[in-house]
Coordinates of C-alpha atoms and ligand atoms in Angstrom, one line a residue:
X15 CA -14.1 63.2 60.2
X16 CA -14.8 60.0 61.6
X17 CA -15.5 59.5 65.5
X18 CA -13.6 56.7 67.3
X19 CA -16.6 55.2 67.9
X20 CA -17.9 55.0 64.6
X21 CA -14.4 54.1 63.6
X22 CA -14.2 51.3 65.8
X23 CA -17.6 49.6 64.8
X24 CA -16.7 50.5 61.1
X25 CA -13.5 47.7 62.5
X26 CA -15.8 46.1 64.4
X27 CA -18.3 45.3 61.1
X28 CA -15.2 45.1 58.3
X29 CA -13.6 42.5 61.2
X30 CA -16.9 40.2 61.2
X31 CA -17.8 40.7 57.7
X32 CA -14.1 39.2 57.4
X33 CA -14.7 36.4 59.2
X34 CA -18.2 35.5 58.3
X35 CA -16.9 35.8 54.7
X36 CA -14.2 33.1 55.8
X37 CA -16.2 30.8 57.2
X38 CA -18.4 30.8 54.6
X39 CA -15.6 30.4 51.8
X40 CA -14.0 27.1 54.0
X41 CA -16.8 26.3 55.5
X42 CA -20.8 26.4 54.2
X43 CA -20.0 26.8 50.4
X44 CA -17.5 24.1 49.9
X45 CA -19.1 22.0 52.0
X46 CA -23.0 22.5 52.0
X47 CA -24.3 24.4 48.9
X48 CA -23.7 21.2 46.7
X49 CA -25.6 21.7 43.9
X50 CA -27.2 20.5 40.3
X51 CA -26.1 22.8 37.4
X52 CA -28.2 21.6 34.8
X53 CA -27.8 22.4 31.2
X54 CA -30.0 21.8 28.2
X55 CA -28.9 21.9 24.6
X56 CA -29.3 20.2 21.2
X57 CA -25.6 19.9 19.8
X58 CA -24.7 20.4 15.7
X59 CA -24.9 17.2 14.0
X60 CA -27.1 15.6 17.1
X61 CA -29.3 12.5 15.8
X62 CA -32.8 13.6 15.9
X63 CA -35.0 11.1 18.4
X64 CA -31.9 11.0 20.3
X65 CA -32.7 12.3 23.7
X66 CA -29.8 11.5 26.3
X67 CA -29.5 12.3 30.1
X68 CA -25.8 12.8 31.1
X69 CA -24.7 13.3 35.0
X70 CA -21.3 14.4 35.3
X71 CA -19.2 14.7 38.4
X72 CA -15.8 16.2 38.5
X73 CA -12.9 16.8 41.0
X74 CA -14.0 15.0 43.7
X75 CA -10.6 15.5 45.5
X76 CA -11.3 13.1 48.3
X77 CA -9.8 13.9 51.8
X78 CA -10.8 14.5 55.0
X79 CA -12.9 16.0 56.7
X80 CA -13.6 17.8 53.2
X81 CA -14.6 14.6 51.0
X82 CA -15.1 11.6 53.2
X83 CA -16.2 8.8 51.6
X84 CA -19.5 8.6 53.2
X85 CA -19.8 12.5 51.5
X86 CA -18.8 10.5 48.1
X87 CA -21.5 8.0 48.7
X88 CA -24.1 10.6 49.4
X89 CA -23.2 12.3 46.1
X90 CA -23.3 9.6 44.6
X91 CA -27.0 8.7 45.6
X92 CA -27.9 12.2 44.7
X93 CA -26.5 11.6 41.0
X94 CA -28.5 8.4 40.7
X95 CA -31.6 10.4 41.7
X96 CA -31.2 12.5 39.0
X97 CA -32.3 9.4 36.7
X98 CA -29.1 9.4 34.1
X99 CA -29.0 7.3 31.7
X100 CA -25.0 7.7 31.5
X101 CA -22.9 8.9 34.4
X102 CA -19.6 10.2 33.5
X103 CA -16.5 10.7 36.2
X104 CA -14.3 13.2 35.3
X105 CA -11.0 12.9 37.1
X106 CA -9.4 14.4 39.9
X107 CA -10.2 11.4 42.9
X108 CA -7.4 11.9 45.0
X109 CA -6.7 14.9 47.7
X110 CA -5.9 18.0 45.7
X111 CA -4.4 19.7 49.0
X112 CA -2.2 19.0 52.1
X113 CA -4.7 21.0 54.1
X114 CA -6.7 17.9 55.3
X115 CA -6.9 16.3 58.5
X116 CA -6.6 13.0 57.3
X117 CA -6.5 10.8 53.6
X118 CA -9.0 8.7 52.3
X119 CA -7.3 5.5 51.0
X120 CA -8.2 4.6 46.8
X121 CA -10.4 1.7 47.9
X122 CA -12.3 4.1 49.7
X123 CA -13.4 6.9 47.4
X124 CA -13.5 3.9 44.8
X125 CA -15.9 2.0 46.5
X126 CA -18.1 5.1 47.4
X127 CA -18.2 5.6 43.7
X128 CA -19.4 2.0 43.4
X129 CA -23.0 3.0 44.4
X130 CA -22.9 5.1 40.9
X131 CA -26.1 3.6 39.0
X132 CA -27.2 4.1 35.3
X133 CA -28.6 1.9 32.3
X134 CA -25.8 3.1 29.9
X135 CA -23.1 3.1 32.5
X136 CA -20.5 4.7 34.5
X137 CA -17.7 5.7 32.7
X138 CA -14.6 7.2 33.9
X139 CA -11.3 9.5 32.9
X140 CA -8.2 10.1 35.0
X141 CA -7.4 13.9 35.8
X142 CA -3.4 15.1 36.8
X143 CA -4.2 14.7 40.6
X144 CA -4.8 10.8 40.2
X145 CA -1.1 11.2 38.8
X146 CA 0.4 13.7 40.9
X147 CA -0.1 12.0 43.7
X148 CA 1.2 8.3 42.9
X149 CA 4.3 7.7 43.4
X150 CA 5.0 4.8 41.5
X151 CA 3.6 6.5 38.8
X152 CA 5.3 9.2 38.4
X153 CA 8.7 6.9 39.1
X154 CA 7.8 4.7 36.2
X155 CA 6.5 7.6 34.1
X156 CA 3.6 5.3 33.5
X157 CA 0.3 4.0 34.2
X158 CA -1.4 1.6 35.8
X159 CA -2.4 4.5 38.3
X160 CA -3.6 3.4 41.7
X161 CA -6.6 5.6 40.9
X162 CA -7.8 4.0 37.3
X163 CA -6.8 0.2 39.4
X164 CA -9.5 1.2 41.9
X165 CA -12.1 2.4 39.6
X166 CA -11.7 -0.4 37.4
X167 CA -11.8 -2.9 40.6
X168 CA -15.2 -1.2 41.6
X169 CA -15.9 -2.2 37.7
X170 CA -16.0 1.8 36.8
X171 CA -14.1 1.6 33.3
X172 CA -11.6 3.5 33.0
X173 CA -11.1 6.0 29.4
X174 CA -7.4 6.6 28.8
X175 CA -7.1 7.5 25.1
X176 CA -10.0 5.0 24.8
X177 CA -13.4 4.9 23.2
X178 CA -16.7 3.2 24.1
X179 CA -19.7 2.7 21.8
X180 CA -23.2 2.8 24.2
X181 CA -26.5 2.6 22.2
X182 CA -30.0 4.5 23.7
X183 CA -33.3 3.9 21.5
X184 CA -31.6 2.7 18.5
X185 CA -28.9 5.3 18.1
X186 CA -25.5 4.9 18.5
X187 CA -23.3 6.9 20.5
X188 CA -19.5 7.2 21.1
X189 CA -17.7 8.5 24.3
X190 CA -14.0 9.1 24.5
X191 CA -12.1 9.5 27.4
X192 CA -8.9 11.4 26.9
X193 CA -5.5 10.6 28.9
X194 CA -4.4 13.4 31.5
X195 CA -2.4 16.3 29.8
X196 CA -0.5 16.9 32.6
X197 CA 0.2 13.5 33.8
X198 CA 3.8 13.6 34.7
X199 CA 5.4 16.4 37.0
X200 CA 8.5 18.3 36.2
X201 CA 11.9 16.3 36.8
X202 CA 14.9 18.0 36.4
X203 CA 16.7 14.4 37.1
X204 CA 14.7 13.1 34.6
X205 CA 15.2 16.4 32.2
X206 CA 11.8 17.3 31.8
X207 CA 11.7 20.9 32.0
X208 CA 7.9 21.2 32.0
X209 CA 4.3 18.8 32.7
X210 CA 4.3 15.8 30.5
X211 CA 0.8 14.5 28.9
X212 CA -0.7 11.2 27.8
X213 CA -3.2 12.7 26.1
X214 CA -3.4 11.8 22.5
X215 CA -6.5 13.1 20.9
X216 CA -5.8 12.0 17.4
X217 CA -5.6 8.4 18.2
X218 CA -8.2 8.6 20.7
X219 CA -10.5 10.0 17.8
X220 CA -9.4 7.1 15.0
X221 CA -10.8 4.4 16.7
X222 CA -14.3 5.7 16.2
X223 CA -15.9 4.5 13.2
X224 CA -18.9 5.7 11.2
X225 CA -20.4 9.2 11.8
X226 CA -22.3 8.6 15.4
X227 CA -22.2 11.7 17.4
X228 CA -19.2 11.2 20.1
X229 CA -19.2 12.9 23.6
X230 CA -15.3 14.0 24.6
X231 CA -14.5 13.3 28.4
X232 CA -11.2 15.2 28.8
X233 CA -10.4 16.4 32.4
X234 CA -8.0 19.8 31.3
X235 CA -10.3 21.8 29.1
X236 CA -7.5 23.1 27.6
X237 CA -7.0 20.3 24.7
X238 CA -10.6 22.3 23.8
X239 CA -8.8 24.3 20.9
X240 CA -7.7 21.2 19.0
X241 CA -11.1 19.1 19.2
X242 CA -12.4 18.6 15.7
X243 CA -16.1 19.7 15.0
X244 CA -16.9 16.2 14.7
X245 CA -17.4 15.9 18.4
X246 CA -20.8 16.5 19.7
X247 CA -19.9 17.9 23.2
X248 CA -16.5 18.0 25.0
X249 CA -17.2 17.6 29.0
X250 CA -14.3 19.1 31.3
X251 CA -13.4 19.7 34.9
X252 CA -10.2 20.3 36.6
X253 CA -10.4 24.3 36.7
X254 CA -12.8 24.4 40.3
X255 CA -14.1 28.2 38.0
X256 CA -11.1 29.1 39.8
X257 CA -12.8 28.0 43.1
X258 CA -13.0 32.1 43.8
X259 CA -15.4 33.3 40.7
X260 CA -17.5 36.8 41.0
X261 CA -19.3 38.6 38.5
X262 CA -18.3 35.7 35.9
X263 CA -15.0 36.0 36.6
X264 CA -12.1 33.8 38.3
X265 CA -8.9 35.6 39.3
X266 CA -7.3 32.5 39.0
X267 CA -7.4 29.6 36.5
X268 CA -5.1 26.9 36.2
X269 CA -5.2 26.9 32.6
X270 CA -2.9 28.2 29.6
X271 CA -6.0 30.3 28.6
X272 CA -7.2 32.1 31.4
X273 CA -10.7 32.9 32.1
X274 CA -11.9 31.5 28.4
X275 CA -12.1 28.1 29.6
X276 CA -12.6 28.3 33.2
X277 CA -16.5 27.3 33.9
X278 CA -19.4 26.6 32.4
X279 CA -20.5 26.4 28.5
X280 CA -18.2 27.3 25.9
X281 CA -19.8 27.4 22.2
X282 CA -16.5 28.2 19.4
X283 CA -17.1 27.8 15.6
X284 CA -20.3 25.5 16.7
X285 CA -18.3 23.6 19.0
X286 CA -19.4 22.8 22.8
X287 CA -17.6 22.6 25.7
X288 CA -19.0 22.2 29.1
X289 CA -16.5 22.9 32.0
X290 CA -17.8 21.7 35.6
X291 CA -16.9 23.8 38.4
X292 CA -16.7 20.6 40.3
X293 CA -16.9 19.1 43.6
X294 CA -13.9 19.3 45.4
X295 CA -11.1 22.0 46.2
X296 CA -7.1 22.0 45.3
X297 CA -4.4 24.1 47.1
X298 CA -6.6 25.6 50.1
X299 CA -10.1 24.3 51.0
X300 CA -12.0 27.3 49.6
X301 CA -14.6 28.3 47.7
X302 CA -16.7 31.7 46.8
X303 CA -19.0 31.9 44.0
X304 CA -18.3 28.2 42.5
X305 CA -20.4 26.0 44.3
X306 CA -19.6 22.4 44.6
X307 CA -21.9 20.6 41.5
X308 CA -22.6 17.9 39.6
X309 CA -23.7 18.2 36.1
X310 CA -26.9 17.1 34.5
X311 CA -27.0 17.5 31.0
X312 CA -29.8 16.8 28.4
X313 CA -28.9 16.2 25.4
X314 CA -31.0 16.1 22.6
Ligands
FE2_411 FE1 -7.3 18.6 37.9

């Protein structure tokens, strides 16, 4: 038996543990707890000698009062403090939900990015959001997106099915950036049933020459399955770990293979992937257990 007044602070506690739990899901952990997640690994077929500092940031998802450009420029500060010698954007600029209290315009997040600072470079891919939410893009069903025209007017290159050759102590190195898979949204007007991707890894991959090591930017992980062994390292984002991820495990993944490619390092027949949790939030502003990072990686 249970007294009414232990049953009423038993309500009492289970009520403020609720809400404490909320604010700390929309509030403190999306918003405060950014972090580093830094990972260190020598990948198969890495040149030896070659030692290589990668910051990566993912899902920025830039709204307010979430991701205000003046957040973006702190971040990016932060990433240059980390001393990369190659900083790597990984898609996903634009808002990601409706739950915002006001938009931050393309030139806005795009010139907060524009503090990004590293010998190599800054080098950038395009994730479904940058597509989802232009209009004219999806009218045309093609690109130039208004995302990958801001980047590339801060002077951020933009990677869509495109390769750059960078060079660091004498070794060559090759990154690919991989066009959104899931570029265009359903259109029953239009006949197309299901998403519709750019994304063409084989040509991406053919206009690398020689046997440098490559690094694979490729915002959906889920092309992981079809990279060939030749790449070094394939670096992801666009999963958030679910944005809700306890004991290692996210109850919801917006990928075809659940939980296998939802966060953090994936090694398969002596491949890598490395899947960001990221920065921002899609659908509702929370997050629990996946704290907004960036990713520095040594390589090497
Ligand atoms: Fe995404």
């Amino acid at each position: 038996m249970i007294t009414r007044r232990a049953f009423l602070r038993l309500v009492g506690g289970s009520a403020f543990a609720m809400v404490s739990l909320s604010a700390y899901a929309v509030g403190i952990e999306p918003m405060l707890l950014t972090h580093v997640k830094r990972y260190t690994l020598t990948p198969p077929h890495w040149p030896a000698g070659l030692k290589l500092r990668v910051v990566a940031l993912a899902d920025i998802h830039s709204c307010r009062p979430w991701m205000t450009p003046e957040r973006i420029a702190a971040l990016a500060e932060e990433a240059n403090a980390l001393q990369p010698d190659l900083i790597v954007l990984l898609g996903d600029y634009t808002a990601g939900t409706k739950l915002v209290t006001g938009r931050v315009r393309v030139e806005e997040w795009a010139e907060a990015l524009s503090g990004l600072k590293a010998p190599l470079g800054v080098l950038s891919i395009l994730g479904n959001h940058d597509w989802w939410t232009d209009f004219f893009a999806q009218r045309a069903e093609a690109g130039p997106t208004q995302s990958r025209k801001a980047l590339e007017h801060v002077g951020i290159p933009v990677l869509e099915n495109d390769v750059v050759r960078v060079e660091k102590d004498g070794h060559g190195l090759w990154i690919a950036g991989l066009a959104d898979q899931l570029a265009l949204l359903p259109n029953k007007a239009k006949g197309r049933d299901s998403f519709q991707g750019f994304d063409d890894l084989p040509g991406t991959l053919a206009k690398i020459q020689g046997s440098e090591p490559i690094i694979l930017l490729a915002h959906e992980p889920d092309i992981f399955p079809k990279v060939p062994s030749r790449v070094s390292l394939t670096l992801s984002g666009h999963t958030h770990g679910g944005q809700v991820r306890l004991f290692g495990y996210s109850p919801v993944v917006p990928s075809d293979y659940g939980n296998r490619f939802a966060y953090g390092h994936v090694v398969e027949n002596d491949r890598n992937l490395i899947v960001s949790g990221g920065l921002g939030f899609s659908i509702l502003p929370v997050r629990l257990g996946v704290r907004p990072e960036m990713l520095q990686i040594d390589l090497g």
